[in-house]
mmCIF file with all atom_site columns, C-alpha atoms in Angstrom:
data_model
loop_
_atom_site.group_PDB
_atom_site.id
_atom_site.type_symbol
_atom_site.label_atom_id
_atom_site.label_alt_id
_atom_site.label_comp_id
_atom_site.label_asym_id
_atom_site.label_entity_id
_atom_site.label_seq_id
_atom_site.pdbx_PDB_ins_code
_atom_site.Cartn_x
_atom_site.Cartn_y
_atom_site.Cartn_z
_atom_site.occupancy
_atom_site.B_iso_or_equiv
_atom_site.pdbx_formal_charge
_atom_site.auth_seq_id
_atom_site.auth_comp_id
_atom_site.auth_asym_id
_atom_site.auth_atom_id
_atom_site.pdbx_PDB_model_num
ATOM 1   C CA . MET J 1 1   ? 0.000  0.000  0.000   1.00 38.00 ? 289 MET J CA 1
ATOM 2   C CA . THR J 1 2   ? 1.423  3.397  -0.943  1.00 36.00 ? 290 THR J CA 1
ATOM 3   C CA . ALA J 1 3   ? 1.048  6.551  1.089   1.00 36.00 ? 291 ALA J CA 1
ATOM 4   C CA . ALA J 1 4   ? -1.331 9.207  -0.133  1.00 34.00 ? 292 ALA J CA 1
ATOM 5   C CA . PRO J 1 5   ? 0.389  12.271 -1.600  1.00 32.00 ? 293 PRO J CA 1
ATOM 6   C CA . SER J 1 6   ? 0.754  15.284 0.651   1.00 31.00 ? 294 SER J CA 1
ATOM 7   C CA . PRO J 1 7   ? -1.792 18.057 0.035   1.00 31.00 ? 295 PRO J CA 1
ATOM 8   C CA . VAL J 1 8   ? 0.888  20.203 -1.572  1.00 32.00 ? 296 VAL J CA 1
ATOM 9   C CA . HIS J 1 9   ? 1.824  17.400 -3.983  1.00 28.00 ? 297 HIS J CA 1
ATOM 10  C CA . ALA J 1 10  ? -1.733 16.421 -4.832  1.00 29.00 ? 298 ALA J CA 1
ATOM 11  C CA . ALA J 1 11  ? -2.625 16.626 -8.509  1.00 30.00 ? 299 ALA J CA 1
ATOM 12  C CA . PRO J 1 12  ? -4.475 19.808 -9.470  1.00 32.00 ? 300 PRO J CA 1
ATOM 13  C CA . PRO J 1 13  ? -8.189 19.515 -10.257 1.00 31.00 ? 301 PRO J CA 1
ATOM 14  C CA . SER J 1 14  ? -8.879 18.946 -13.937 1.00 33.00 ? 302 SER J CA 1
ATOM 15  C CA . GLY J 1 15  ? -8.702 22.113 -15.965 1.00 35.00 ? 303 GLY J CA 1
ATOM 16  C CA . GLU J 1 16  ? -6.106 23.749 -13.693 1.00 35.00 ? 304 GLU J CA 1
ATOM 17  C CA . ASP J 1 17  ? -2.555 24.459 -14.739 1.00 35.00 ? 305 ASP J CA 1
ATOM 18  C CA . PRO J 1 18  ? -0.313 21.659 -13.380 1.00 34.00 ? 306 PRO J CA 1
ATOM 19  C CA . ALA J 1 19  ? 2.447  24.249 -13.007 1.00 36.00 ? 307 ALA J CA 1
ATOM 20  C CA . GLY J 1 20  ? 0.499  25.859 -10.196 1.00 40.00 ? 308 GLY J CA 1
ATOM 21  C CA . PRO J 1 21  ? -0.948 29.341 -9.709  1.00 42.00 ? 309 PRO J CA 1
ATOM 22  C CA . SER J 1 22  ? 2.278  31.024 -10.712 1.00 42.00 ? 310 SER J CA 1
ATOM 23  C CA . GLY J 1 23  ? 2.531  29.220 -14.027 1.00 44.00 ? 311 GLY J CA 1
ATOM 24  C CA . ALA J 1 24  ? 6.112  28.309 -13.091 1.00 51.00 ? 312 ALA J CA 1
ATOM 25  C CA . PRO J 1 25  ? 6.810  24.587 -13.480 1.00 53.00 ? 313 PRO J CA 1
ATOM 26  C CA . GLY J 1 26  ? 6.885  22.792 -10.158 1.00 60.00 ? 314 GLY J CA 1
ATOM 27  C CA . VAL J 1 27  ? 5.593  25.755 -8.115  1.00 67.00 ? 315 VAL J CA 1
ATOM 28  C CA . ALA J 1 28  ? 2.382  24.954 -6.228  1.00 74.00 ? 316 ALA J CA 1
ATOM 29  C CA . ALA J 1 29  ? 2.174  28.237 -4.328  1.00 86.00 ? 317 ALA J CA 1
ATOM 30  C CA . HIS J 1 30  ? 4.043  31.330 -3.222  1.00 89.00 ? 318 HIS J CA 1
ATOM 31  C CA . VAL J 1 31  ? 4.986  32.012 0.392   1.00 92.00 ? 319 VAL J CA 1
ATOM 32  C CA . LEU J 1 32  ? 5.918  35.490 1.600   1.00 91.00 ? 320 LEU J CA 1
ATOM 33  C CA . LEU J 1 33  ? 8.550  35.311 4.367   1.00 91.00 ? 321 LEU J CA 1
ATOM 34  C CA . VAL J 1 34  ? 8.678  38.468 6.494   1.00 86.00 ? 322 VAL J CA 1
ATOM 35  C CA . ASP J 1 35  ? 11.390 39.723 8.856   1.00 82.00 ? 323 ASP J CA 1
ATOM 36  C CA . ALA J 1 36  ? 13.432 36.521 8.799   1.00 84.00 ? 324 ALA J CA 1
ATOM 37  C CA . ASP J 1 37  ? 17.194 36.690 9.171   1.00 87.00 ? 325 ASP J CA 1
ATOM 38  C CA . PRO J 1 38  ? 19.156 35.304 6.193   1.00 89.00 ? 326 PRO J CA 1
ATOM 39  C CA . LEU J 1 39  ? 19.937 31.947 7.842   1.00 92.00 ? 327 LEU J CA 1
ATOM 40  C CA . LEU J 1 40  ? 16.304 31.297 8.785   1.00 92.00 ? 328 LEU J CA 1
ATOM 41  C CA . ALA J 1 41  ? 15.177 32.397 5.330   1.00 93.00 ? 329 ALA J CA 1
ATOM 42  C CA . ARG J 1 42  ? 17.570 29.952 3.684   1.00 95.00 ? 330 ARG J CA 1
ATOM 43  C CA . LEU J 1 43  ? 16.431 27.091 5.943   1.00 95.00 ? 331 LEU J CA 1
ATOM 44  C CA . ILE J 1 44  ? 12.742 27.744 5.267   1.00 96.00 ? 332 ILE J CA 1
ATOM 45  C CA . GLU J 1 45  ? 13.418 27.945 1.530   1.00 95.00 ? 333 GLU J CA 1
ATOM 46  C CA . GLU J 1 46  ? 15.237 24.581 1.698   1.00 96.00 ? 334 GLU J CA 1
ATOM 47  C CA . TRP J 1 47  ? 12.353 23.009 3.620   1.00 96.00 ? 335 TRP J CA 1
ATOM 48  C CA . LEU J 1 48  ? 9.558  24.366 1.425   1.00 95.00 ? 336 LEU J CA 1
ATOM 49  C CA . ALA J 1 49  ? 11.109 24.132 -2.064  1.00 94.00 ? 337 ALA J CA 1
ATOM 50  C CA . PRO J 1 50  ? 10.780 20.324 -2.274  1.00 93.00 ? 338 PRO J CA 1
ATOM 51  C CA . GLU J 1 51  ? 7.076  20.807 -1.523  1.00 91.00 ? 339 GLU J CA 1
ATOM 52  C CA . GLY J 1 52  ? 6.711  22.965 -4.626  1.00 91.00 ? 340 GLY J CA 1
ATOM 53  C CA . LEU J 1 53  ? 6.535  26.218 -2.674  1.00 93.00 ? 341 LEU J CA 1
ATOM 54  C CA . ALA J 1 54  ? 8.360  29.325 -3.854  1.00 92.00 ? 342 ALA J CA 1
ATOM 55  C CA . VAL J 1 55  ? 9.546  31.441 -0.923  1.00 93.00 ? 343 VAL J CA 1
ATOM 56  C CA . HIS J 1 56  ? 9.893  35.198 -1.387  1.00 90.00 ? 344 HIS J CA 1
ATOM 57  C CA . THR J 1 57  ? 11.869 37.280 1.106   1.00 86.00 ? 345 THR J CA 1
ATOM 58  C CA . PRO J 1 58  ? 11.539 40.861 -0.039  1.00 77.00 ? 346 PRO J CA 1
ATOM 59  C CA . PRO J 1 59  ? 13.421 43.572 1.818   1.00 71.00 ? 347 PRO J CA 1
ATOM 60  C CA . PRO J 1 60  ? 11.076 45.506 4.098   1.00 60.00 ? 348 PRO J CA 1
ATOM 61  C CA . PRO J 1 61  ? 9.881  48.685 2.382   1.00 59.00 ? 349 PRO J CA 1
ATOM 62  C CA . ALA J 1 62  ? 10.243 51.995 4.180   1.00 60.00 ? 350 ALA J CA 1
ATOM 63  C CA . GLY J 1 63  ? 7.142  52.549 6.276   1.00 56.00 ? 351 GLY J CA 1
ATOM 64  C CA . GLY J 1 64  ? 5.050  49.676 4.957   1.00 56.00 ? 352 GLY J CA 1
ATOM 65  C CA . ALA J 1 65  ? 4.316  45.985 4.982   1.00 54.00 ? 353 ALA J CA 1
ATOM 66  C CA . PRO J 1 66  ? 6.111  43.752 2.491   1.00 55.00 ? 354 PRO J CA 1
ATOM 67  C CA . GLN J 1 67  ? 4.211  43.152 -0.708  1.00 53.00 ? 355 GLN J CA 1
ATOM 68  C CA . PRO J 1 68  ? 3.499  39.636 -1.967  1.00 50.00 ? 356 PRO J CA 1
ATOM 69  C CA . PRO J 1 69  ? 4.912  38.590 -5.324  1.00 52.00 ? 357 PRO J CA 1
ATOM 70  C CA . ARG J 1 70  ? 2.990  39.881 -8.342  1.00 51.00 ? 358 ARG J CA 1
ATOM 71  C CA . SER J 1 71  ? 1.607  36.412 -9.094  1.00 53.00 ? 359 SER J CA 1
ATOM 72  C CA . GLY J 1 72  ? -0.106 36.294 -5.707  1.00 75.00 ? 360 GLY J CA 1
ATOM 73  C CA . CYS J 1 73  ? 0.712  34.846 -2.365  1.00 85.00 ? 361 CYS J CA 1
ATOM 74  C CA . SER J 1 74  ? -0.913 31.868 -0.685  1.00 90.00 ? 362 SER J CA 1
ATOM 75  C CA . LEU J 1 75  ? 0.653  32.216 2.744   1.00 93.00 ? 363 LEU J CA 1
ATOM 76  C CA . VAL J 1 76  ? 2.683  34.613 4.887   1.00 92.00 ? 364 VAL J CA 1
ATOM 77  C CA . ILE J 1 77  ? 5.269  33.398 7.401   1.00 93.00 ? 365 ILE J CA 1
ATOM 78  C CA . VAL J 1 78  ? 6.415  36.042 9.881   1.00 90.00 ? 366 VAL J CA 1
ATOM 79  C CA . ASP J 1 79  ? 9.430  35.788 12.185  1.00 88.00 ? 367 ASP J CA 1
ATOM 80  C CA . LEU J 1 80  ? 8.423  37.465 15.462  1.00 83.00 ? 368 LEU J CA 1
ATOM 81  C CA . PRO J 1 81  ? 11.288 37.630 17.945  1.00 75.00 ? 369 PRO J CA 1
ATOM 82  C CA . TYR J 1 82  ? 9.283  39.690 20.453  1.00 64.00 ? 370 TYR J CA 1
ATOM 83  C CA . PRO J 1 83  ? 5.570  39.629 19.554  1.00 59.00 ? 371 PRO J CA 1
ATOM 84  C CA . ARG J 1 84  ? 4.479  41.880 22.406  1.00 59.00 ? 372 ARG J CA 1
ATOM 85  C CA . ARG J 1 85  ? 6.888  44.682 21.489  1.00 59.00 ? 373 ARG J CA 1
ATOM 86  C CA . CYS J 1 86  ? 6.186  45.383 17.847  1.00 61.00 ? 374 CYS J CA 1
ATOM 87  C CA . GLY J 1 87  ? 5.106  42.171 16.184  1.00 64.00 ? 375 GLY J CA 1
ATOM 88  C CA . VAL J 1 88  ? 1.367  42.612 16.581  1.00 74.00 ? 376 VAL J CA 1
ATOM 89  C CA . ASP J 1 89  ? 1.422  45.955 14.733  1.00 78.00 ? 377 ASP J CA 1
ATOM 90  C CA . SER J 1 90  ? 3.405  44.383 11.888  1.00 78.00 ? 378 SER J CA 1
ATOM 91  C CA . ILE J 1 91  ? 0.951  41.488 11.665  1.00 82.00 ? 379 ILE J CA 1
ATOM 92  C CA . ARG J 1 92  ? -2.053 43.824 11.640  1.00 83.00 ? 380 ARG J CA 1
ATOM 93  C CA . GLU J 1 93  ? -0.538 45.815 8.798   1.00 83.00 ? 381 GLU J CA 1
ATOM 94  C CA . ILE J 1 94  ? 0.211  42.688 6.767   1.00 81.00 ? 382 ILE J CA 1
ATOM 95  C CA . ALA J 1 95  ? -3.279 41.300 7.419   1.00 83.00 ? 383 ALA J CA 1
ATOM 96  C CA . SER J 1 96  ? -4.947 44.566 6.403   1.00 84.00 ? 384 SER J CA 1
ATOM 97  C CA . ARG J 1 97  ? -2.974 44.817 3.169   1.00 78.00 ? 385 ARG J CA 1
ATOM 98  C CA . HIS J 1 98  ? -3.497 41.155 2.280   1.00 78.00 ? 386 HIS J CA 1
ATOM 99  C CA . PRO J 1 99  ? -6.897 40.139 3.607   1.00 84.00 ? 387 PRO J CA 1
ATOM 100 C CA . GLY J 1 100 ? -7.660 36.456 3.441   1.00 88.00 ? 388 GLY J CA 1
ATOM 101 C CA . ILE J 1 101 ? -4.027 35.354 3.264   1.00 91.00 ? 389 ILE J CA 1
ATOM 102 C CA . PRO J 1 102 ? -3.230 33.039 6.195   1.00 94.00 ? 390 PRO J CA 1
ATOM 103 C CA . ILE J 1 103 ? -0.362 34.057 8.472   1.00 92.00 ? 391 ILE J CA 1
ATOM 104 C CA . ILE J 1 104 ? 1.968  31.721 10.366  1.00 93.00 ? 392 ILE J CA 1
ATOM 105 C CA . ALA J 1 105 ? 4.126  33.314 13.076  1.00 90.00 ? 393 ALA J CA 1
ATOM 106 C CA . LEU J 1 106 ? 7.422  31.865 14.304  1.00 90.00 ? 394 LEU J CA 1
ATOM 107 C CA . SER J 1 107 ? 8.575  33.047 17.731  1.00 87.00 ? 395 SER J CA 1
ATOM 108 C CA . PRO J 1 108 ? 11.156 31.998 20.315  1.00 86.00 ? 396 PRO J CA 1
ATOM 109 C CA . THR J 1 109 ? 8.886  33.381 23.048  1.00 79.00 ? 397 THR J CA 1
ATOM 110 C CA . VAL J 1 110 ? 6.233  30.716 22.438  1.00 79.00 ? 398 VAL J CA 1
ATOM 111 C CA . PHE J 1 111 ? 6.535  27.315 24.102  1.00 74.00 ? 399 PHE J CA 1
ATOM 112 C CA . ALA J 1 112 ? 6.454  24.229 21.893  1.00 72.00 ? 400 ALA J CA 1
ATOM 113 C CA . SER J 1 113 ? 3.558  22.892 24.000  1.00 68.00 ? 401 SER J CA 1
ATOM 114 C CA . VAL J 1 114 ? 1.293  25.808 22.997  1.00 71.00 ? 402 VAL J CA 1
ATOM 115 C CA . ASP J 1 115 ? -1.573 24.868 20.670  1.00 71.00 ? 403 ASP J CA 1
ATOM 116 C CA . SER J 1 116 ? -0.429 26.236 17.302  1.00 74.00 ? 404 SER J CA 1
ATOM 117 C CA . CYS J 1 117 ? -3.919 27.383 16.278  1.00 76.00 ? 405 CYS J CA 1
ATOM 118 C CA . GLY J 1 118 ? -5.323 28.234 19.702  1.00 75.00 ? 406 GLY J CA 1
ATOM 119 C CA . THR J 1 119 ? -5.577 31.168 22.074  1.00 78.00 ? 407 THR J CA 1
ATOM 120 C CA . VAL J 1 120 ? -2.061 32.519 21.484  1.00 80.00 ? 408 VAL J CA 1
ATOM 121 C CA . SER J 1 121 ? -2.437 32.627 17.705  1.00 80.00 ? 409 SER J CA 1
ATOM 122 C CA . ARG J 1 122 ? -5.802 34.399 18.007  1.00 82.00 ? 410 ARG J CA 1
ATOM 123 C CA . ALA J 1 123 ? -4.314 36.942 20.442  1.00 80.00 ? 411 ALA J CA 1
ATOM 124 C CA . LEU J 1 124 ? -1.528 37.691 17.969  1.00 82.00 ? 412 LEU J CA 1
ATOM 125 C CA . GLY J 1 125 ? -3.954 37.912 15.052  1.00 83.00 ? 413 GLY J CA 1
ATOM 126 C CA . VAL J 1 126 ? -2.400 35.029 13.124  1.00 88.00 ? 414 VAL J CA 1
ATOM 127 C CA . ASP J 1 127 ? -3.756 31.712 11.911  1.00 91.00 ? 415 ASP J CA 1
ATOM 128 C CA . CYS J 1 128 ? -0.970 29.667 13.470  1.00 91.00 ? 416 CYS J CA 1
ATOM 129 C CA . VAL J 1 129 ? 1.989  30.225 15.796  1.00 90.00 ? 417 VAL J CA 1
ATOM 130 C CA . LEU J 1 130 ? 4.991  27.922 16.040  1.00 91.00 ? 418 LEU J CA 1
ATOM 131 C CA . ALA J 1 131 ? 7.731  27.902 18.644  1.00 88.00 ? 419 ALA J CA 1
ATOM 132 C CA . LYS J 1 132 ? 11.201 28.687 17.388  1.00 89.00 ? 420 LYS J CA 1
ATOM 133 C CA . PRO J 1 133 ? 13.169 26.602 16.837  1.00 90.00 ? 421 PRO J CA 1
ATOM 134 C CA . THR J 1 134 ? 10.684 24.360 15.099  1.00 91.00 ? 422 THR J CA 1
ATOM 135 C CA . SER J 1 135 ? 11.103 21.160 13.171  1.00 93.00 ? 423 SER J CA 1
ATOM 136 C CA . ARG J 1 136 ? 10.703 20.780 9.438   1.00 95.00 ? 424 ARG J CA 1
ATOM 137 C CA . GLU J 1 137 ? 7.740  18.472 10.036  1.00 95.00 ? 425 GLU J CA 1
ATOM 138 C CA . ARG J 1 138 ? 5.906  20.955 12.288  1.00 93.00 ? 426 ARG J CA 1
ATOM 139 C CA . LEU J 1 139 ? 6.400  23.770 9.787   1.00 95.00 ? 427 LEU J CA 1
ATOM 140 C CA . LEU J 1 140 ? 5.256  21.605 6.866   1.00 95.00 ? 428 LEU J CA 1
ATOM 141 C CA . ASP J 1 141 ? 2.197  20.426 8.819   1.00 93.00 ? 429 ASP J CA 1
ATOM 142 C CA . ALA J 1 142 ? 1.261  24.044 9.504   1.00 93.00 ? 430 ALA J CA 1
ATOM 143 C CA . VAL J 1 143 ? 1.876  25.127 5.896   1.00 95.00 ? 431 VAL J CA 1
ATOM 144 C CA . ARG J 1 144 ? -0.224 22.241 4.546   1.00 93.00 ? 432 ARG J CA 1
ATOM 145 C CA . ARG J 1 145 ? -3.178 23.391 6.672   1.00 92.00 ? 433 ARG J CA 1
ATOM 146 C CA . PHE J 1 146 ? -3.326 26.675 4.766   1.00 92.00 ? 434 PHE J CA 1
ATOM 147 C CA . VAL J 1 147 ? -1.847 26.158 1.294   1.00 89.00 ? 435 VAL J CA 1
ATOM 148 C CA . PRO J 1 148 ? -4.371 24.808 -1.165  1.00 68.00 ? 436 PRO J CA 1
ATOM 149 C CA . ALA J 1 149 ? -3.460 21.569 -2.879  1.00 60.00 ? 437 ALA J CA 1
#
């Protein structure tokens, strides 16, 4: 018996472009990565690329939230070192500019035992919060909850 394909690897419904929403071969969706240091950005790109996800890490614009790639964005991942200091304002701005796009927050101030989609995530205004460091499997599980197949 073979394992079912992951949601990200599932075949597109008939009539959809097998290259994904971007039209780029092998790209299932675009992920906007916000405020991540270069090492974290590289690690997340390495983890998500095999899943067919293109990760974009634009430099933060002066006085505004990062913009998603022109072809659209399916998910935002935000690195929040200190959510209570300034992270909530950043998240609110991103959410207001990109309504309907799910947001996953990564933070070292969250315990791994915290429910990723529970009270803490709602208080921060995100769809999911993961403790940092996190495992590849936990991040992929969270991403698969929000990225359409």
